[in-house]
Every structure is written in C-alpha cells, then in structure tokens.
Amino acid sequence: MRLIQRHVEAYEKFHRMISLKGSGGRQCPNGRSWRIARSAHLYRQSQIFDREGLDLDRSTLASWCGTAAYHLAPVVDRMLTHLKRSARLFMDETRAPVLDPGAGKTKTGYLWALARDDRGWGGEDPPAVVFTYAPGRHGSHAMDILRGFEGILQGEEGQQTVRGTVCPTNGYTGYDALAEPRRVGGNPLTLAYCWAHARRKLHDIYQKDGSESAAEGLRRIAQIYKVEAGIRGRTPEERLAARQEHSAPLAADFRVWLSNQRSRISAKSRLGEKLGYIHRHWDRLQIFLTDGKVEMDTNPVEKTIRPMTLNRKNARFAGHDEGGHTWARMASLIETCKLNAVDPYAYLRATLTAIANHHPASRIDNLMPWAFQNQSS
C-alpha cells in the first residue's frame, strides 16, 4: 500500500508539472502537452514530457499504469458484477495487438467491451463499460465474460460479436453457442442483429456504384430510424407501441422490397451479396420490434470502443498479455467516468488514494465511477 501511495503522490506531482508546463509556465490543466499525452503511447509520452523538462522514462510510466491497474482490478471486477445484473447490455470487441515474446512479432488479442446504456429508454442505472482483455475472439471468451448474465444483450452485427437475450449480433458463428442449450453460465441467449450494420452494407455499395437500389434501401431504413429518433428516452412500453404502429409496417414494406430486388439482381453481384446477407438474418433484425428496451443498433458500445481504436493506432501494440489486461482495466474506468461526466484524473487519484488508505471491501460500491462526486468543474 505504501508503494501505491508513492505512485499516487508521484503522479500528482507529475500532473501539476504538466499543468504548468503545458502553457509556458502558466497554470493550464488542459495544456496542449497534456492533451496530446492522453492519446499517445508511452514512448511518445516520454518524448513529449522530455521536451517539457520532465524526465519520465516509458518504463516508469508503464510501471505506474501496471501498479494502478493491479490495485484497481477489484473495482473493475465489481463494475462487471453490476453490469451483469442489468436488464440489457451491449457487447462488441476490437483488436488489441500484443507483443508475442520470443516470436519477434505481435499476436492479435482483443478487448471485449460489455456496456450498459439505458438512457434510450429512460432507465435509471448509470451508463458504464467494462473492457476485458482476451488473447483471441473465440466464442468461449464471450461465454466466460457473460457467465451469469440473463438479460438482453446487443452487439454490432457484422463485426465480431453475438448478443444476448435480445441483441444485435454480427452473425459471427464463433458465438453461436451463446444461443444454444449448451451455453455455459446461463440460459440460451436470443440473438438480434444491428440495423446500422445492415445499412452500412448498402451504403458501401451506394458509395462505390451509385446504385439506385442501394439508395432506395437506405431511404427505407432512414424512415425506420426517424421513428427511433422520436421515441428516444421514452418508456419501453411507449417505444414498443410506437414501433408496432409505425416501424413494423415500414419493416414489412422493406422486406417486400428486399424480395423484389433479390428476384432481379444476381446473388453473385456485390449488391446481391449485401441483399442476401440482410435476407438471411431478417428474423433477427426484427427483434427490436418485440421489446422496447432493445435498440436498432449498437452505437452506444461503438462510441466506447472508438478511443481504444485511436489508442491502438498510436501505440500499435501492448508489450505483453498483462499489458493488455492493464489496458482493459484502465479503459474501463476512464470510459465509464466519461459516460458519467466524471473527470477521470480526479476519480483515479481519489480512488487510488482510498485504496492506499485501506478502503473497506464492504464499501467497494462507493468506489464505482458513477458514485464519485466530481469536485472539478
């Protein structure tokens, strides 16, 4: 605990120095150097700080991150427990390249995001996201993460995830076991597909070919999204009623249009392949019409993953698997802070200090990001 307290004190001193250095010696907590450093990999951060007169080797920065993540692990685990008690969750994953020791190259790990965002239907639970690092994207990893979850799971269809009791999935067969009786850790999940991904397929064709058929498909999908825009924040019952009255007829018309297009367009053409994909997954694209808590797409979880994509582009890879776990834990806390309008630095400083001062495990819920009273404005 003394070690973590020293890290907190050192990092606080470092933060004050960056605040001053970031604007030529003037007090500026949001100085340019600090903003750049937050999105840069450790080697780049070390270079930035060196130019500002701060001697911080990347090994020191890595040590700070690793030590903090280790002590924060129980907090992240508790966050995951809270999420799995929710009625509906989102799931997706993104690549997290990791150095493969002895191989002289990187291997592909994944950051799995499990997110809660009930604001679309007026839910009272705070938004949150927990990232879990895994060495691959096999369905067994999703199975482990979702163990004990029995609610509604939505994920981005067409990327790499399946979804729970009601959810948009990508059709990735590695997750089929979640919807089967052999699922470990809970009852079979109902899979629901994401309309944003279906739309994206038609949009890609329209961008490349200017296809009138693709344009018509996009127009029809936009009509359904217009209904969604008008019911955001309303109760599940109100949303379901509006969907049954307005969206269901639009979806039925879309299906008739889809069948007509497939009858005249070659299935081997680029447009035919996209239309065939939508046709094959049609039943699961309809799930949102049967439950007011289900969204048409997975935009909430996509937004939490975007910073991970930027970090991946900047850092290129983590140094080892443990670095992947560190990445996941810190991202979980930082992104959840952002979802709840909490300053990540203030939260991490206060939480690490509380842990160093032997915060009782029985009161760990007080350390959740959404429970933090943000003192900075």
Tab-separated table of C-alpha atoms in Angstrom:
chain	number	residue	atom	x	y	z
A	1	MET	CA	0.000	0.000	0.000
A	2	ARG	CA	2.929	2.338	0.605
A	3	LEU	CA	4.033	1.665	-2.965
A	4	ILE	CA	0.692	2.670	-4.439
A	5	GLN	CA	0.612	5.790	-2.259
A	6	ARG	CA	4.043	6.767	-3.586
A	7	HIS	CA	2.762	6.268	-7.127
A	8	VAL	CA	-0.249	8.485	-6.402
A	9	GLU	CA	1.954	11.217	-4.935
A	10	ALA	CA	4.421	10.990	-7.805
A	11	TYR	CA	1.706	11.111	-10.416
A	12	GLU	CA	0.023	14.052	-8.682
A	13	LYS	CA	3.303	15.939	-8.789
A	14	PHE	CA	3.710	14.974	-12.430
A	15	HIS	CA	0.169	16.177	-13.237
A	16	ARG	CA	0.821	19.545	-11.581
A	17	MET	CA	4.023	19.939	-13.554
A	18	ILE	CA	2.289	19.125	-16.826
A	19	SER	CA	-0.462	21.609	-15.988
A	20	LEU	CA	2.160	24.319	-15.598
A	21	LYS	CA	4.439	23.287	-18.438
A	22	GLY	CA	1.557	22.864	-20.876
A	23	SER	CA	1.184	26.644	-21.377
A	24	GLY	CA	4.660	28.013	-20.935
A	25	GLY	CA	4.599	28.035	-17.156
A	26	ARG	CA	1.055	29.332	-16.726
A	27	GLN	CA	-1.498	27.258	-14.834
A	28	CYS	CA	-3.346	25.325	-17.527
A	29	PRO	CA	-4.732	21.892	-16.572
A	30	ASN	CA	-5.738	21.310	-20.178
A	31	GLY	CA	-2.429	22.315	-21.728
A	32	ARG	CA	-1.548	21.055	-25.202
A	33	SER	CA	1.135	18.667	-23.949
A	34	TRP	CA	-1.282	17.011	-21.543
A	35	ARG	CA	-4.000	16.631	-24.171
A	36	ILE	CA	-1.574	15.017	-26.614
A	37	ALA	CA	-0.132	12.740	-23.938
A	38	ARG	CA	-3.528	11.303	-23.055
A	39	SER	CA	-3.883	9.769	-26.549
A	40	ALA	CA	-0.225	8.886	-27.111
A	41	HIS	CA	1.581	5.638	-26.411
A	42	LEU	CA	4.088	5.556	-23.578
A	43	TYR	CA	7.164	6.046	-25.746
A	44	ARG	CA	5.592	9.106	-27.332
A	45	GLN	CA	4.507	10.421	-23.928
A	46	SER	CA	8.039	10.043	-22.640
A	47	GLN	CA	9.330	12.117	-25.565
A	48	ILE	CA	6.704	14.807	-25.027
A	49	PHE	CA	7.491	15.069	-21.328
A	50	ASP	CA	11.224	15.173	-22.016
A	51	ARG	CA	10.734	18.226	-24.225
A	52	GLU	CA	8.784	19.818	-21.377
A	53	GLY	CA	11.683	19.225	-18.995
A	54	LEU	CA	10.234	16.152	-17.290
A	55	ASP	CA	12.487	13.103	-17.102
A	56	LEU	CA	9.982	10.238	-17.238
A	57	ASP	CA	11.141	7.052	-18.892
A	58	ARG	CA	8.453	4.937	-20.507
A	59	SER	CA	9.333	2.095	-18.133
A	60	THR	CA	8.335	4.393	-15.262
A	61	LEU	CA	5.069	5.254	-16.980
A	62	ALA	CA	4.415	1.571	-17.664
A	63	SER	CA	5.121	0.758	-14.013
A	64	TRP	CA	2.656	3.399	-12.874
A	65	CYS	CA	-0.043	2.071	-15.195
A	66	GLY	CA	0.570	-1.537	-14.204
A	67	THR	CA	0.603	-0.833	-10.471
A	68	ALA	CA	-2.542	1.266	-10.674
A	69	ALA	CA	-4.373	-1.335	-12.764
A	70	TYR	CA	-3.406	-4.114	-10.346
A	71	HIS	CA	-4.862	-2.299	-7.346
A	72	LEU	CA	-7.921	-1.174	-9.306
A	73	ALA	CA	-8.764	-4.692	-10.505
A	74	PRO	CA	-11.307	-5.348	-7.694
A	75	VAL	CA	-13.119	-2.138	-8.638
A	76	VAL	CA	-13.357	-3.202	-12.283
A	77	ASP	CA	-14.475	-6.697	-11.271
A	78	ARG	CA	-17.219	-5.168	-9.161
A	79	MET	CA	-18.279	-2.991	-12.091
A	80	LEU	CA	-18.649	-6.129	-14.193
A	81	THR	CA	-20.797	-7.723	-11.493
A	82	HIS	CA	-23.042	-4.663	-11.522
A	83	LEU	CA	-23.343	-4.748	-15.298
A	84	LYS	CA	-24.335	-8.409	-15.404
A	85	ARG	CA	-27.260	-7.647	-13.110
A	86	SER	CA	-28.668	-5.283	-15.737
A	87	ALA	CA	-31.713	-5.976	-17.849
A	88	ARG	CA	-29.962	-5.199	-21.131
A	89	LEU	CA	-26.309	-4.889	-22.213
A	90	PHE	CA	-24.279	-4.192	-25.333
A	91	MET	CA	-21.268	-6.216	-26.410
A	92	ASP	CA	-18.564	-5.762	-29.013
A	93	GLU	CA	-14.847	-6.307	-29.361
A	94	THR	CA	-11.887	-4.667	-31.024
A	95	ARG	CA	-8.379	-5.822	-31.835
A	96	ALA	CA	-5.622	-5.268	-29.268
A	97	PRO	CA	-2.257	-6.306	-30.766
A	98	VAL	CA	0.172	-7.662	-28.175
A	99	LEU	CA	3.862	-8.447	-28.484
A	100	ASP	CA	4.458	-12.190	-28.664
A	101	PRO	CA	7.568	-12.886	-26.518
A	102	GLY	CA	10.184	-14.894	-28.362
A	103	ALA	CA	8.409	-14.670	-31.705
A	104	GLY	CA	9.692	-11.243	-32.618
A	105	LYS	CA	6.247	-10.151	-33.786
A	106	THR	CA	2.823	-9.273	-32.462
A	107	LYS	CA	-0.166	-11.510	-31.917
A	108	THR	CA	-3.773	-10.391	-32.087
A	109	GLY	CA	-5.510	-10.050	-28.768
A	110	TYR	CA	-8.928	-8.499	-28.257
A	111	LEU	CA	-10.550	-6.018	-25.921
A	112	TRP	CA	-14.100	-7.173	-25.275
A	113	ALA	CA	-16.467	-4.357	-24.323
A	114	LEU	CA	-19.560	-5.025	-22.239
A	115	ALA	CA	-21.578	-1.827	-21.899
A	116	ARG	CA	-24.725	-0.577	-20.254
A	117	ASP	CA	-26.569	2.468	-21.540
A	118	ASP	CA	-30.255	2.592	-20.665
A	119	ARG	CA	-30.751	6.258	-21.494
A	120	GLY	CA	-32.515	5.346	-24.729
A	121	TRP	CA	-35.490	4.010	-22.780
A	122	GLY	CA	-35.224	6.132	-19.653
A	123	GLY	CA	-33.534	3.529	-17.473
A	124	GLU	CA	-32.180	4.690	-14.121
A	125	ASP	CA	-28.964	2.638	-13.983
A	126	PRO	CA	-25.861	4.726	-14.778
A	127	PRO	CA	-24.069	4.092	-18.080
A	128	ALA	CA	-20.878	2.053	-17.831
A	129	VAL	CA	-18.498	-0.092	-19.837
A	130	VAL	CA	-16.086	-2.843	-18.794
A	131	PHE	CA	-13.330	-3.999	-21.120
A	132	THR	CA	-11.876	-7.477	-20.771
A	133	TYR	CA	-8.662	-8.470	-22.496
A	134	ALA	CA	-8.536	-11.912	-24.101
A	135	PRO	CA	-5.913	-13.494	-26.382
A	136	GLY	CA	-8.497	-14.094	-29.119
A	137	ARG	CA	-12.072	-13.666	-30.306
A	138	HIS	CA	-13.230	-17.247	-29.891
A	139	GLY	CA	-16.779	-17.579	-28.625
A	140	SER	CA	-15.503	-19.128	-25.396
A	141	HIS	CA	-14.240	-15.701	-24.313
A	142	ALA	CA	-17.707	-14.199	-24.718
A	143	MET	CA	-19.070	-17.201	-22.839
A	144	ASP	CA	-16.748	-16.544	-19.893
A	145	ILE	CA	-17.406	-12.810	-19.766
A	146	LEU	CA	-21.175	-13.288	-19.904
A	147	ARG	CA	-21.301	-16.049	-17.310
A	148	GLY	CA	-24.279	-15.350	-15.063
A	149	PHE	CA	-25.872	-12.771	-17.336
A	150	GLU	CA	-29.525	-13.452	-18.172
A	151	GLY	CA	-30.742	-10.165	-19.635
A	152	ILE	CA	-30.848	-8.587	-23.087
A	153	LEU	CA	-27.555	-8.429	-24.967
A	154	GLN	CA	-26.969	-6.267	-28.041
A	155	GLY	CA	-23.881	-6.275	-30.176
A	156	GLU	CA	-22.741	-4.981	-33.513
A	157	GLU	CA	-23.825	-7.286	-36.261
A	158	GLY	CA	-21.277	-7.944	-38.881
A	159	GLN	CA	-18.258	-7.143	-36.775
A	160	GLN	CA	-17.341	-9.775	-34.263
A	161	THR	CA	-19.973	-10.308	-31.601
A	162	VAL	CA	-23.142	-12.081	-30.673
A	163	ARG	CA	-25.867	-10.811	-28.463
A	164	GLY	CA	-27.891	-11.928	-25.543
A	165	THR	CA	-31.487	-12.483	-24.618
A	166	VAL	CA	-32.275	-9.861	-27.186
A	167	CYS	CA	-29.499	-8.286	-29.165
A	168	PRO	CA	-27.923	-7.209	-32.472
A	169	THR	CA	-25.180	-9.567	-33.455
A	170	ASN	CA	-22.767	-9.742	-36.300
A	171	GLY	CA	-23.531	-13.221	-37.411
A	172	TYR	CA	-20.065	-14.359	-36.351
A	173	THR	CA	-20.509	-18.107	-35.911
A	174	GLY	CA	-17.982	-18.311	-33.081
A	175	TYR	CA	-20.696	-17.030	-30.772
A	176	ASP	CA	-23.492	-19.364	-31.809
A	177	ALA	CA	-23.025	-21.393	-28.614
A	178	LEU	CA	-24.447	-18.476	-26.630
A	179	ALA	CA	-27.817	-19.074	-28.242
A	180	GLU	CA	-27.783	-22.834	-27.793
A	181	PRO	CA	-28.726	-25.098	-24.852
A	182	ARG	CA	-25.037	-25.925	-24.430
A	183	ARG	CA	-24.323	-22.371	-23.319
A	184	VAL	CA	-22.257	-22.375	-20.117
A	185	GLY	CA	-23.179	-19.945	-17.364
A	186	GLY	CA	-26.797	-19.241	-18.174
A	187	ASN	CA	-29.787	-19.869	-20.376
A	188	PRO	CA	-29.534	-19.641	-24.175
A	189	LEU	CA	-29.444	-16.074	-25.412
A	190	THR	CA	-31.638	-14.673	-28.145
A	191	LEU	CA	-29.603	-13.035	-30.909
A	192	ALA	CA	-30.669	-9.778	-32.508
A	193	TYR	CA	-28.940	-8.095	-35.433
A	194	CYS	CA	-27.886	-4.474	-35.832
A	195	TRP	CA	-29.624	-2.306	-38.421
A	196	ALA	CA	-26.691	0.100	-38.573
A	197	HIS	CA	-24.551	-2.681	-39.956
A	198	ALA	CA	-27.217	-3.692	-42.477
A	199	ARG	CA	-27.427	-0.057	-43.522
A	200	ARG	CA	-23.650	0.154	-43.802
A	201	LYS	CA	-23.622	-2.667	-46.328
A	202	LEU	CA	-25.998	-0.777	-48.618
A	203	HIS	CA	-24.155	2.487	-48.017
A	204	ASP	CA	-20.870	0.929	-49.137
A	205	ILE	CA	-22.490	-0.189	-52.394
A	206	TYR	CA	-24.038	3.223	-52.975
A	207	GLN	CA	-20.709	4.971	-52.358
A	208	LYS	CA	-18.918	2.724	-54.851
A	209	ASP	CA	-21.546	2.298	-57.565
A	210	GLY	CA	-24.190	4.961	-57.032
A	211	SER	CA	-26.719	2.127	-57.097
A	212	GLU	CA	-30.331	3.329	-57.200
A	213	SER	CA	-31.437	0.134	-55.463
A	214	ALA	CA	-28.970	0.728	-52.619
A	215	ALA	CA	-30.164	4.338	-52.374
A	216	GLU	CA	-33.765	3.158	-52.089
A	217	GLY	CA	-32.807	0.677	-49.373
A	218	LEU	CA	-31.054	3.440	-47.449
A	219	ARG	CA	-34.116	5.669	-47.755
A	220	ARG	CA	-36.348	2.949	-46.356
A	221	ILE	CA	-34.036	2.270	-43.416
A	222	ALA	CA	-33.874	6.015	-42.720
A	223	GLN	CA	-37.656	6.027	-42.313
A	224	ILE	CA	-37.380	3.448	-39.536
A	225	TYR	CA	-34.600	5.423	-37.861
A	226	LYS	CA	-36.815	8.509	-37.972
A	227	VAL	CA	-39.317	6.677	-35.781
A	228	GLU	CA	-36.499	5.774	-33.371
A	229	ALA	CA	-35.409	9.395	-33.087
A	230	GLY	CA	-38.892	10.356	-31.958
A	231	ILE	CA	-39.117	7.782	-29.177
A	232	ARG	CA	-35.669	8.079	-27.626
A	233	GLY	CA	-35.908	8.458	-23.849
A	234	ARG	CA	-39.486	7.235	-23.660
A	235	THR	CA	-40.540	4.192	-21.641
A	236	PRO	CA	-40.113	0.686	-23.075
A	237	GLU	CA	-43.897	0.376	-23.311
A	238	GLU	CA	-44.238	3.615	-25.261
A	239	ARG	CA	-41.357	2.690	-27.543
A	240	LEU	CA	-42.811	-0.734	-28.258
A	241	ALA	CA	-46.239	0.715	-29.030
A	242	ALA	CA	-44.745	3.275	-31.427
A	243	ARG	CA	-42.671	0.622	-33.142
A	244	GLN	CA	-45.654	-1.665	-33.592
A	245	GLU	CA	-47.686	1.186	-35.056
A	246	HIS	CA	-45.047	2.841	-37.237
A	247	SER	CA	-41.857	0.767	-37.561
A	248	ALA	CA	-43.409	-2.665	-38.099
A	249	PRO	CA	-45.263	-1.620	-41.293
A	250	LEU	CA	-42.103	0.051	-42.598
A	251	ALA	CA	-40.095	-3.106	-41.901
A	252	ALA	CA	-42.741	-5.226	-43.644
A	253	ASP	CA	-42.577	-2.972	-46.701
A	254	PHE	CA	-38.792	-3.212	-46.622
A	255	ARG	CA	-39.000	-6.986	-46.727
A	256	VAL	CA	-41.285	-6.907	-49.782
A	257	TRP	CA	-38.876	-4.511	-51.468
A	258	LEU	CA	-35.938	-6.736	-50.495
A	259	SER	CA	-37.569	-9.814	-52.023
A	260	ASN	CA	-38.315	-7.947	-55.241
A	261	GLN	CA	-34.726	-6.731	-55.513
A	262	ARG	CA	-33.302	-10.186	-54.913
A	263	SER	CA	-35.519	-11.649	-57.634
A	264	ARG	CA	-33.967	-9.397	-60.283
A	265	ILE	CA	-30.389	-8.872	-59.056
A	266	SER	CA	-27.728	-11.562	-59.350
A	267	ALA	CA	-26.892	-13.080	-55.973
A	268	LYS	CA	-23.240	-13.129	-57.057
A	269	SER	CA	-23.076	-9.379	-57.623
A	270	ARG	CA	-21.808	-7.090	-54.876
A	271	LEU	CA	-25.274	-5.686	-54.269
A	272	GLY	CA	-26.787	-9.167	-54.439
A	273	GLU	CA	-24.419	-10.383	-51.723
A	274	LYS	CA	-25.384	-7.495	-49.424
A	275	LEU	CA	-29.090	-8.024	-50.029
A	276	GLY	CA	-28.634	-11.740	-49.412
A	277	TYR	CA	-26.963	-11.035	-46.092
A	278	ILE	CA	-29.903	-8.907	-44.930
A	279	HIS	CA	-32.323	-11.577	-46.136
A	280	ARG	CA	-30.526	-14.381	-44.283
A	281	HIS	CA	-30.616	-12.502	-40.994
A	282	TRP	CA	-34.030	-10.935	-41.406
A	283	ASP	CA	-35.716	-12.585	-38.418
A	284	ARG	CA	-33.023	-11.353	-36.051
A	285	LEU	CA	-33.239	-7.853	-37.487
A	286	GLN	CA	-36.836	-7.789	-36.257
A	287	ILE	CA	-36.105	-8.340	-32.561
A	288	PHE	CA	-36.241	-4.634	-31.731
A	289	LEU	CA	-39.906	-4.678	-32.788
A	290	THR	CA	-40.748	-7.017	-29.906
A	291	ASP	CA	-39.006	-5.292	-26.961
A	292	GLY	CA	-38.940	-1.599	-26.118
A	293	LYS	CA	-35.579	-1.895	-24.355
A	294	VAL	CA	-33.798	-3.130	-27.462
A	295	GLU	CA	-32.109	-0.595	-29.729
A	296	MET	CA	-31.940	-0.793	-33.501
A	297	ASP	CA	-28.157	-0.620	-33.405
A	298	THR	CA	-25.131	-0.725	-31.152
A	299	ASN	CA	-23.964	2.886	-31.331
A	300	PRO	CA	-23.584	3.143	-27.517
A	301	VAL	CA	-20.912	0.443	-27.360
A	302	GLU	CA	-19.262	1.634	-30.579
A	303	LYS	CA	-18.676	5.027	-29.002
A	304	THR	CA	-16.850	3.467	-26.051
A	305	ILE	CA	-14.607	1.484	-28.399
A	306	ARG	CA	-13.524	4.408	-30.582
A	307	PRO	CA	-10.927	5.680	-28.067
A	308	MET	CA	-9.488	2.150	-27.983
A	309	THR	CA	-9.100	2.244	-31.754
A	310	LEU	CA	-7.264	5.563	-31.553
A	311	ASN	CA	-5.004	4.224	-28.820
A	312	ARG	CA	-4.282	1.125	-30.902
A	313	LYS	CA	-3.296	3.246	-33.892
A	314	ASN	CA	-0.974	5.333	-31.748
A	315	ALA	CA	0.557	2.574	-29.626
A	316	ARG	CA	0.410	-0.209	-32.256
A	317	PHE	CA	0.644	-2.955	-29.614
A	318	ALA	CA	0.868	-3.761	-25.896
A	319	GLY	CA	4.135	-5.140	-24.563
A	320	HIS	CA	2.628	-8.403	-23.256
A	321	ASP	CA	-0.643	-10.006	-22.205
A	322	GLU	CA	-0.525	-8.364	-18.779
A	323	GLY	CA	-0.234	-5.055	-20.593
A	324	GLY	CA	-3.453	-5.979	-22.363
A	325	HIS	CA	-5.159	-6.513	-19.006
A	326	THR	CA	-3.813	-3.162	-17.783
A	327	TRP	CA	-5.133	-1.510	-20.929
A	328	ALA	CA	-8.573	-3.071	-20.375
A	329	ARG	CA	-8.868	-2.113	-16.698
A	330	MET	CA	-7.795	1.474	-17.131
A	331	ALA	CA	-10.005	1.889	-20.194
A	332	SER	CA	-12.976	0.535	-18.229
A	333	LEU	CA	-12.620	3.176	-15.544
A	334	ILE	CA	-11.725	6.081	-17.805
A	335	GLU	CA	-14.509	5.460	-20.321
A	336	THR	CA	-17.081	4.916	-17.564
A	337	CYS	CA	-16.001	8.200	-15.988
A	338	LYS	CA	-16.553	9.920	-19.312
A	339	LEU	CA	-20.001	8.351	-19.684
A	340	ASN	CA	-20.944	9.806	-16.291
A	341	ALA	CA	-19.357	13.255	-16.786
A	342	VAL	CA	-16.691	12.499	-14.171
A	343	ASP	CA	-13.128	13.786	-14.504
A	344	PRO	CA	-11.027	10.604	-14.929
A	345	TYR	CA	-7.933	12.085	-13.284
A	346	ALA	CA	-9.846	13.285	-10.216
A	347	TYR	CA	-11.581	9.916	-9.935
A	348	LEU	CA	-8.412	7.835	-10.295
A	349	ARG	CA	-6.494	9.983	-7.836
A	350	ALA	CA	-9.262	9.768	-5.219
A	351	THR	CA	-9.847	6.056	-5.750
A	352	LEU	CA	-6.191	5.046	-5.627
A	353	THR	CA	-5.759	7.159	-2.505
A	354	ALA	CA	-8.754	5.440	-0.903
A	355	ILE	CA	-7.320	2.018	-1.747
A	356	ALA	CA	-3.938	3.006	-0.321
A	357	ASN	CA	-5.724	4.064	2.864
A	358	HIS	CA	-7.317	0.604	3.211
A	359	HIS	CA	-10.800	1.387	1.933
A	360	PRO	CA	-13.022	-1.432	3.299
A	361	ALA	CA	-14.021	-4.072	0.766
A	362	SER	CA	-17.564	-3.993	2.140
A	363	ARG	CA	-17.897	-0.450	0.775
A	364	ILE	CA	-16.422	-1.045	-2.653
A	365	ASP	CA	-19.614	0.220	-4.304
A	366	ASN	CA	-18.607	3.687	-3.108
A	367	LEU	CA	-15.628	3.449	-5.463
A	368	MET	CA	-17.698	2.981	-8.614
A	369	PRO	CA	-17.098	5.808	-11.123
A	370	TRP	CA	-20.795	6.694	-11.174
A	371	ALA	CA	-20.741	7.110	-7.375
A	372	PHE	CA	-17.864	9.601	-7.475
A	373	GLN	CA	-18.742	13.191	-6.680
A	374	ASN	CA	-16.805	15.181	-9.240
A	375	GLN	CA	-15.069	18.052	-7.467
A	376	SER	CA	-13.605	19.601	-10.611
A	377	SER	CA	-15.611	21.842	-12.875
